[in-house]
Every structure is written in C-alpha cells, then in structure tokens.
Coordinates of C-alpha atoms in Angstrom, one line a residue:
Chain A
X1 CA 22.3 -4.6 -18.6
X2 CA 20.3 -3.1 -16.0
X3 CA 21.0 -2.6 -12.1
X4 CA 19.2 -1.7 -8.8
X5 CA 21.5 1.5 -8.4
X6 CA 19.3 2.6 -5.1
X7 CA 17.6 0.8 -3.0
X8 CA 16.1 1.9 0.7
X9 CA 13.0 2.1 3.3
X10 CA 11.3 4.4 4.9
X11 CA 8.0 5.4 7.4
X12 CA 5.8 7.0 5.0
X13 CA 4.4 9.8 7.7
X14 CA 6.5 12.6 6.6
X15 CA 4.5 14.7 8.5
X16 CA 5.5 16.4 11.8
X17 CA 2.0 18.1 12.1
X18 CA 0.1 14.6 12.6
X19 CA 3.0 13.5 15.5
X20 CA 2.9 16.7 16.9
X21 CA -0.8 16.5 17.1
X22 CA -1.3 13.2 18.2
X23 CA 1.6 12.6 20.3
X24 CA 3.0 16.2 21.3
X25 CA 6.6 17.7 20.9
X26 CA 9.0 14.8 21.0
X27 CA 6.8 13.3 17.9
X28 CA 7.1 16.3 16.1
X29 CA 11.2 16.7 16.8
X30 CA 11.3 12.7 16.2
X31 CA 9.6 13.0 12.8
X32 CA 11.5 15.7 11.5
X33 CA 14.9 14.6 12.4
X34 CA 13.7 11.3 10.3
X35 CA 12.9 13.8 7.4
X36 CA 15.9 15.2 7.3
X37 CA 17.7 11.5 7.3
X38 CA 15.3 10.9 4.5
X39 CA 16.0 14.3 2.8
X40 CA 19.7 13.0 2.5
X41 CA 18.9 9.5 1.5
X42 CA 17.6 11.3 -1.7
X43 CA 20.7 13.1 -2.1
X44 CA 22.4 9.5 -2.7
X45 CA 19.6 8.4 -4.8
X46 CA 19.3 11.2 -7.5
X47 CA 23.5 11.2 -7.6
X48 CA 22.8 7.0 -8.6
X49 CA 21.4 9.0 -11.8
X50 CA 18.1 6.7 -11.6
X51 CA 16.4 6.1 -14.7
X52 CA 13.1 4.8 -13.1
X53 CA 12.1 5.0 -9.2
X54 CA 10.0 2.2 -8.5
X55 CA 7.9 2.7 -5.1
X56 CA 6.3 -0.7 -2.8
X57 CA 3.3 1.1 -0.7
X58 CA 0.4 0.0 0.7
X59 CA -2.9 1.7 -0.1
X60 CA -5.4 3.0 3.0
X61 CA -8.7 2.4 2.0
X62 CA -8.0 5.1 -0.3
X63 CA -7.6 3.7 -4.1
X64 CA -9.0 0.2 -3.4
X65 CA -12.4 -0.9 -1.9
X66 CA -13.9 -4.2 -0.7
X67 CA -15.4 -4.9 -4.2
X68 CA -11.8 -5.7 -4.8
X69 CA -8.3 -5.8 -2.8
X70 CA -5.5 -6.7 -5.4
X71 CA -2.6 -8.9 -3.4
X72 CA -0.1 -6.4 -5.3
X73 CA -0.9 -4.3 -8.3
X74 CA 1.1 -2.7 -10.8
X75 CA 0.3 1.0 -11.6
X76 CA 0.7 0.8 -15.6
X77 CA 0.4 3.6 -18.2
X78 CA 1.5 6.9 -19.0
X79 CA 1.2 8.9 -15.6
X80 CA -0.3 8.9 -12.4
X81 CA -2.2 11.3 -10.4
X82 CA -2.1 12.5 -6.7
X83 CA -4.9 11.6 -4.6
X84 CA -7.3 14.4 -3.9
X85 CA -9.7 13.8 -1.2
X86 CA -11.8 16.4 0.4
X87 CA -11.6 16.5 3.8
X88 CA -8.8 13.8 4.0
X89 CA -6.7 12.8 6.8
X90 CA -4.1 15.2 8.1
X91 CA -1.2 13.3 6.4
X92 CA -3.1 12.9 3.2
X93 CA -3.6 16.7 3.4
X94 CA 0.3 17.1 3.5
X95 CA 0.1 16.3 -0.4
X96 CA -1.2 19.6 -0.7
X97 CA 0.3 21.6 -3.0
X98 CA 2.7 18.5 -4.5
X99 CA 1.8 18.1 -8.2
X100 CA -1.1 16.9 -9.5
X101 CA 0.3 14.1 -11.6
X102 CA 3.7 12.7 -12.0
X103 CA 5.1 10.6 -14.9
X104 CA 5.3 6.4 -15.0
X105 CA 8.1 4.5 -16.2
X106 CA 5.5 3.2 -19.0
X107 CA 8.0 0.4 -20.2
X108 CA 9.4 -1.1 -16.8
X109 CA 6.2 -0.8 -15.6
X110 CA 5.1 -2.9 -18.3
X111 CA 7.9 -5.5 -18.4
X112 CA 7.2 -6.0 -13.8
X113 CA 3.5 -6.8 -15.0
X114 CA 3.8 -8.9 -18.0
X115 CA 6.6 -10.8 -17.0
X116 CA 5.5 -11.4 -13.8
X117 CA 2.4 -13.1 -15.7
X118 CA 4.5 -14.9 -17.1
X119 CA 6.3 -16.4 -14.7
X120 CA 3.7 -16.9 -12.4
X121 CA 2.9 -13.4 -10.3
X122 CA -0.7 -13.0 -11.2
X123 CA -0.1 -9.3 -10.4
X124 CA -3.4 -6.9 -11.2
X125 CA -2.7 -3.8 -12.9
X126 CA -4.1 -0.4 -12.6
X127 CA -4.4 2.3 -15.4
X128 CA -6.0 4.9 -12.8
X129 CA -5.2 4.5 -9.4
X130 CA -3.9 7.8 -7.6
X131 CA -1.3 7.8 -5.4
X132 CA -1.4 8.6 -1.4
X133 CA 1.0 9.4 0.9
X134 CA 2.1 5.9 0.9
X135 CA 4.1 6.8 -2.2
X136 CA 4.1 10.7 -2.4
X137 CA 5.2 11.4 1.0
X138 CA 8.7 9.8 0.6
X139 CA 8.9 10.4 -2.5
X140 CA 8.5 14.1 -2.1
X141 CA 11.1 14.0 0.5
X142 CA 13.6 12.4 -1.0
X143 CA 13.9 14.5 -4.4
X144 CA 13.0 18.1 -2.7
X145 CA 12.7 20.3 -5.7
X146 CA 14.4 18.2 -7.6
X147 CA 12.5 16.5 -10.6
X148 CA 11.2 13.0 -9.7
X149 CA 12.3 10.1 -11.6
X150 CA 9.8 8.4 -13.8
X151 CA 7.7 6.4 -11.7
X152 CA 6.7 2.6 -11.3
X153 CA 4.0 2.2 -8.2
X154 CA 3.6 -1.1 -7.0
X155 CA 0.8 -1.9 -4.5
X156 CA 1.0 -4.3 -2.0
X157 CA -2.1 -5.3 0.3
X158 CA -0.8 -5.1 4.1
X159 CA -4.3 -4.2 5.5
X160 CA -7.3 -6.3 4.0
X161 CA -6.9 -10.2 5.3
X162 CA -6.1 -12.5 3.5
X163 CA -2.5 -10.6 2.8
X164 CA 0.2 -12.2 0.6
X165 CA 2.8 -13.7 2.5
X166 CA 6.2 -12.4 3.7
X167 CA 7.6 -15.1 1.7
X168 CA 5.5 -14.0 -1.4
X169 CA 6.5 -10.6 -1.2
X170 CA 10.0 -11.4 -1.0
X171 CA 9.6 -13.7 -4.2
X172 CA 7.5 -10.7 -6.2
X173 CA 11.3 -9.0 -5.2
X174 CA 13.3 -11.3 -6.4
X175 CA 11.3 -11.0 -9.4
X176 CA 11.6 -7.0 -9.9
X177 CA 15.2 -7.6 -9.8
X178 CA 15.4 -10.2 -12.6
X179 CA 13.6 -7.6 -14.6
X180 CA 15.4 -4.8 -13.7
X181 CA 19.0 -7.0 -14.6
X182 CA 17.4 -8.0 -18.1
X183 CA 16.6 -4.4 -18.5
X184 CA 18.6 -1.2 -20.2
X185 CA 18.1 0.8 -16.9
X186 CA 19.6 2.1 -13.8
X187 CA 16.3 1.9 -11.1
X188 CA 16.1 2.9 -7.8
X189 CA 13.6 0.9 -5.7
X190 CA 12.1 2.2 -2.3
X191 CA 9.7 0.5 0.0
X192 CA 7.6 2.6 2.1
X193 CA 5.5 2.1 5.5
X194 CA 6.1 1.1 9.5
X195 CA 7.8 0.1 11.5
X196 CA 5.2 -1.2 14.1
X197 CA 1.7 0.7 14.7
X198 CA -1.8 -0.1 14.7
X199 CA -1.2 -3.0 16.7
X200 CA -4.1 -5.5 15.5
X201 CA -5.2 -3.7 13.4
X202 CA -6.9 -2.5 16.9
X203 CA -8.6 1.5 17.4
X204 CA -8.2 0.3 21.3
X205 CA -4.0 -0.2 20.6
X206 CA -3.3 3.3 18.9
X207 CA -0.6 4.8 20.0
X208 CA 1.3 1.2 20.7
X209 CA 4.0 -0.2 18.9
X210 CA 6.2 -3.5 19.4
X211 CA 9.8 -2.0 19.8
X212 CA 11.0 -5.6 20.6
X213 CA 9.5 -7.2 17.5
X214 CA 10.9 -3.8 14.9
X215 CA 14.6 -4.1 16.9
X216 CA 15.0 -8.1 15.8
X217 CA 13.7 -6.7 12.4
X218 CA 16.1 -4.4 12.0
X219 CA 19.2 -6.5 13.5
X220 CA 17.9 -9.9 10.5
X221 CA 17.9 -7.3 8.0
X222 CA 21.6 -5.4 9.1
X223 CA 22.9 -9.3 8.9
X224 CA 20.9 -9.8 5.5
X225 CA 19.1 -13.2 6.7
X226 CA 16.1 -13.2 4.9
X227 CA 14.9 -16.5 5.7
X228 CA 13.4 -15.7 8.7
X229 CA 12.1 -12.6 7.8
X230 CA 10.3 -14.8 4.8
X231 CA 9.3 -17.1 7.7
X232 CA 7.0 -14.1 9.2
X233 CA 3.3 -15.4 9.2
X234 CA 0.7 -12.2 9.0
X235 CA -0.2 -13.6 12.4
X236 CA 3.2 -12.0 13.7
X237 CA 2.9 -9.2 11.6
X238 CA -0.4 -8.1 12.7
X239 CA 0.0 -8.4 16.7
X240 CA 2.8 -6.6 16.1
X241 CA 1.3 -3.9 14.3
X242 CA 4.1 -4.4 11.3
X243 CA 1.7 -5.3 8.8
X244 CA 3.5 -2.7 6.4
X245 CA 7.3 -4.9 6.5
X246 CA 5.5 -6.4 3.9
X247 CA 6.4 -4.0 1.3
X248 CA 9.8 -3.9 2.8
X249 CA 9.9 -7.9 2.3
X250 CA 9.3 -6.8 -1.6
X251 CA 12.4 -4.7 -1.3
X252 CA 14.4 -7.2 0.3
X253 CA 14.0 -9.7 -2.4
X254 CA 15.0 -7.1 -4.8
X255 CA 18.3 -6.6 -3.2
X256 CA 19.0 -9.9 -1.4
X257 CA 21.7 -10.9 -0.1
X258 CA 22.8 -7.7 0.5
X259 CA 22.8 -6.5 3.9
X260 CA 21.1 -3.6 5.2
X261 CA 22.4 0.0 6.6
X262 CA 20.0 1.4 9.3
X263 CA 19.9 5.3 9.0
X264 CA 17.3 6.0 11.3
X265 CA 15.3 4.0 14.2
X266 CA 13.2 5.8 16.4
X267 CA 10.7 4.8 19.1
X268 CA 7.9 7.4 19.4
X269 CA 5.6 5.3 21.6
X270 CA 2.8 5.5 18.9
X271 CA 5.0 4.1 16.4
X272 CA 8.6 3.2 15.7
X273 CA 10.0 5.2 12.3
X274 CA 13.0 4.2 10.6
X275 CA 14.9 4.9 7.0
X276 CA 16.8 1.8 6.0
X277 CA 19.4 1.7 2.8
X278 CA 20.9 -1.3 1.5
X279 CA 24.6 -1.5 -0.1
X280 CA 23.7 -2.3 -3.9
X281 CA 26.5 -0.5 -5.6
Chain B
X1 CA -21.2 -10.3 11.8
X2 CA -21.3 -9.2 8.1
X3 CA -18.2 -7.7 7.9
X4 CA -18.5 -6.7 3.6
X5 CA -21.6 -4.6 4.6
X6 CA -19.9 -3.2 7.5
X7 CA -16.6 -1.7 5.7
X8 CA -18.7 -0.9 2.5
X9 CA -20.4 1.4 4.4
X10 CA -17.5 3.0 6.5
X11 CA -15.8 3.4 2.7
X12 CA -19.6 5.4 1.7
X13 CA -19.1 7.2 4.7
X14 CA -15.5 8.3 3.6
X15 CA -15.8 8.2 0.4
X16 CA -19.3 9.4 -0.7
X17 CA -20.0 13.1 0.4
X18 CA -24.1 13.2 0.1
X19 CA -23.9 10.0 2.1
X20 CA -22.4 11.5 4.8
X21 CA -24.4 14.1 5.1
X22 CA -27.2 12.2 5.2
X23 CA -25.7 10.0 7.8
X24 CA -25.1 12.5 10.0
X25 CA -28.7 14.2 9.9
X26 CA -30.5 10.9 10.2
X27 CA -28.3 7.9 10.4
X28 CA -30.9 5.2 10.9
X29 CA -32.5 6.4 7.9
X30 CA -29.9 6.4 6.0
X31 CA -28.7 3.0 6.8
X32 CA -32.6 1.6 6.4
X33 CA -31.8 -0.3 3.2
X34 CA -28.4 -1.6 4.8
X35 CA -28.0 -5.5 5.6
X36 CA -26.4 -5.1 9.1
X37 CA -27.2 -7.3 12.6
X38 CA -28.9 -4.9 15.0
X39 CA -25.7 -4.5 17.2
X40 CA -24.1 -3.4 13.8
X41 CA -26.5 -0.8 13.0
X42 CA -27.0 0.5 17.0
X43 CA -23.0 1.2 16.8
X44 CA -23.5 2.9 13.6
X45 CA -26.3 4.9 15.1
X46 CA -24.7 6.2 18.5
X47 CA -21.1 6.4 15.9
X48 CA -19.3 3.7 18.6
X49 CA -16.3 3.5 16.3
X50 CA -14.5 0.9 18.9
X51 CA -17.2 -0.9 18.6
X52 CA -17.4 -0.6 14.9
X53 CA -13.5 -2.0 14.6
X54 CA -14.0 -4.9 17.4
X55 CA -17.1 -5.8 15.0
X56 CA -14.7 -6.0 11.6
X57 CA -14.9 -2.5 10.9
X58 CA -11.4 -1.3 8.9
X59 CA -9.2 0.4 11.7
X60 CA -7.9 3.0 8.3
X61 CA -11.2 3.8 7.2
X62 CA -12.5 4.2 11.2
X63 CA -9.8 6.5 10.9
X64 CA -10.1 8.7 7.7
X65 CA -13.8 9.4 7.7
X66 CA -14.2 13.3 7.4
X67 CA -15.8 14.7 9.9
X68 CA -16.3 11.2 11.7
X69 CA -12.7 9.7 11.8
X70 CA -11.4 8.2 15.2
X71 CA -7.6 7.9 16.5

C-alpha cells in the first residue's frame, strides 16, 4: 500500500538576486534565510526515501496561452524538460544551468490522470509542457546535488479567471491521495507559490502583500481546519494577492486532516514567503 | 475591451522574437492587422503597460516581456 511520506509548501522565488533587486538588502537576507529552511526541508524529504515527487505549480504565461488555460493539468510521459526562454525573467534565468530535462513518474502520473477521469476530475494532460520556476526552483532547492525523485507535475490555473475553486482544488487533493494509498509507492507531494503578492492581479499593487489575510492562513492551516480554507472564493484570493494558495489547497486535501508545521513566514513588504510541512508520518 | 486580443498579443510580444522586434521599430505597424479599440492600440503604441493591465492586460506577461517587461 502506498503513502504520502512527505508532504510541504513553499514560495517558489528561490532567488535572492530578484529581492535584492527589487526590494534591496533585507529581500535578499529574507529570501535566503528561506532557502536555507527550504534546503533542510529536503533533507527530511529525500531521508522519507520518496519514490515519486509530485509538484502543484502554477504556470506564468509561460507553458500555456489563451488558446487554452487547463483548470489543472497533468504532465504525463516519460520526462520533462526545463523551460528555456531567451531573455526570460530574472527568476526564470535562475534555471540556468539546472538540467535540461528531468525524469516523470510515467505510471503515477498516469494513474492521477486516468483515474481522476474516472472519477470525475476532467484533468487535461500534457506530453510537452516544460517546466518553470514554479516547479524547478523548489525543487532544485530541496534535493541540492542530490538526484531528484522521478517527477509527477501537476498544473493548476491561479492566474487566468475563471480559476478552479479552493474547494475544487482541495477535492483534486483528496483525490491524489486516494491514488497514492491504492498505489505500491512512497510519494512525496509539495505545493509551490505565495504567500500574498500581486495584489489584484494589479501592475499599480506591486510590491503589496496582505500580511493579515497570509497570517489567518497560516494559523487555519497549523489547526488543520480546512473548511474554511475550501470556503475561500477567488474573490478573496485575488484582492489579497494569494491566488497561488490554490495549489497549496491541492496539498491540503492530500494530507487532510493533518495539521500543518510552519517553518518559515516572512513579510518582505512585496511579498510574504513561507515553507510549510505537514506531519504525515 | 477585447481582452483575448489584448493578452494574445502581450504573449507574441513575449513569446515571438521577430515580433518583437518589429514592435519595437514600428509598433503601429506591426499591430495594423490587430483587432484592438483605439485606447487599446494608443497604449500599445506609447508601451503604457499600467494601462495595458487596468485594460485586461496579464499582470505576468506585462511582466516577462524581454526587453519590454514592467514591475
């Protein structure tokens, strides 16, 4: 029988050279105390001895376009590349020199999406879609030069309105878990993104984040009541600038009822970054 | 405000390198065959990128456009 062996959260801006740009030295020192947090989260998770890691992101505008926004994908076959994008933003060029491609979890992978057909989740799936910091960033930072565990990337659209609900996301959860339990493997799951930022979705509310709104976050999650974190409309989400909790709801329905363990909070101004694990063992 | 034509052409601009370039040397050109409202395609032209987001504009790729991007 299988079993969630790791489960956490993260901010997915693993890069002190974008905070130190665009918010100056307590950014910088803010982001790479985070990294090292993170850097020993992935200590616990390789020593779970993960078979799979599967990773709830968000794409940018990067993978997707607005011929066609998928309310959560499935990245299915063999392997999966990096994104490689000339000229890209600073914390997409912090992929730099990570591999090219890494490999998938082919058969998990397979079982999230056809299952999840079949029980309703009309997930889409992807054979080609690359992978941007949203996924390599952690992911990177929590297995250092150690190899990374076969992969299973699961999209989910925070961005493009109309979203999935909070409530959705946390059902598509409950759902990974059911797999993972009917499964032969140990998997680690990790969602990635926020807390708050990009307020509205607004270029005049850069550099504002929603402390209040990230703080009862964190305190529903540390008590494990989900059912007002499901309640969430996108309406809160957005004016908040949280829109990326929804792949943290995923991650909650995964490992629900459990409680959460915050390892990191911090409140840059521009954005509040955290690193969140939950007690699955 | 036709907010598909708007972001598909932010996400040309980002995405499509010859575009850009010809953006840049003569963006009302290359925006001719575009279906935009004029105060669409005047904040295209003068590159108002708040203007561009308050019109529907995608804040990430406002934000990721080389050479053009915004924060």
């Amino acid at each position: 029988m299988g079993k969630v062996v790791y489960a956490a959260a993260m901010s997915h801006v693993l890069y002190p050279d974008y905070y130190g740009k665009n918010v100056g030295p307590h950014g910088r020192r803010m982001v790479e105390d985070l990294i090292a947090v993170v850097r020993e989260m992935g200590c616990r998770m390789l020593a779970a001895r993960p078979d799979a890691l599967v990773v709830i992101a968000d794409d940018h505008l990067n993978v997707f376009s607005f011929d066609a926004i998928p309310a959560m994908c499935v990245r299915i076959g063999r392997s999966v590349q990096r994104m490689v994008q000339d000229g890209a933003i600073e914390f997409d060029q912090a992929l730099d020199g990570l591999p090219e491609r890494y490999p998938l979890h082919e058969d998990l992978a397979n079982r999230v999406l056809e299952q999840g057909i079949e029980s309703g989740f009309d997930f889409a799936a992807s054979w080609s879609a690359p992978l941007d910091h949203a996924f390599l960033s952690p992911v990177s930072t929590l297995c250092g030069a150690s190899p990374v565990p076969p992969l299973v990337p699961f999209w989910v659209n925070c961005f493009v309105a109309p979203q999935p609900t909070a409530r959705r996301c946390f059902a598509a959860g409950r759902h990974i878990a059911r797999v993972v339990a009917e499964g032969p493997w140990r998997v680690a799951v990790i969602a990635t993104g926020g807390l708050s930022h990009f307020p509205a979705l607004s270029l005049a509310r850069v550099g504002t984040s929603d402390v209040q709104f990230d703080r009862r976050l964190v305190q529903l999650m540390e008590a494990g009541d989900h059912e007002p974190l499901c309640a969430l409309t996108m309406k809160d989400l957005d004016e908040s600038g949280s829109h990326e909790f929804l792949n943290w709801m995923v991650l909650i329905g995964a490992v629900s009822p459990a409680g959460a363990r915050v390892r990191f909070f911090g409140e840059m101004g521009r954005v509040d970054l955290a690193a969140v694990e939950w007690v699955v063992a | 405000m036709s907010r598909y034509e708007v972001n598909v052409l932010l996400y040309r601009l980002k995405k499509d390198p010859a575009f850009r370039t010809s953006f840049r040397a003569d963006a009302r050109a290359a925006l001719a065959a575009a279906e935009l409202t004029e105060e669409e395609r005047e904040a295209f032209v003068r590159w108002d990128a708040r203007r561009l987001n308050e019109l529907g504009g995608s804040l990430h790729l406002l934000i990721s456009i080389p050479g053009l991007a915004s924060h």
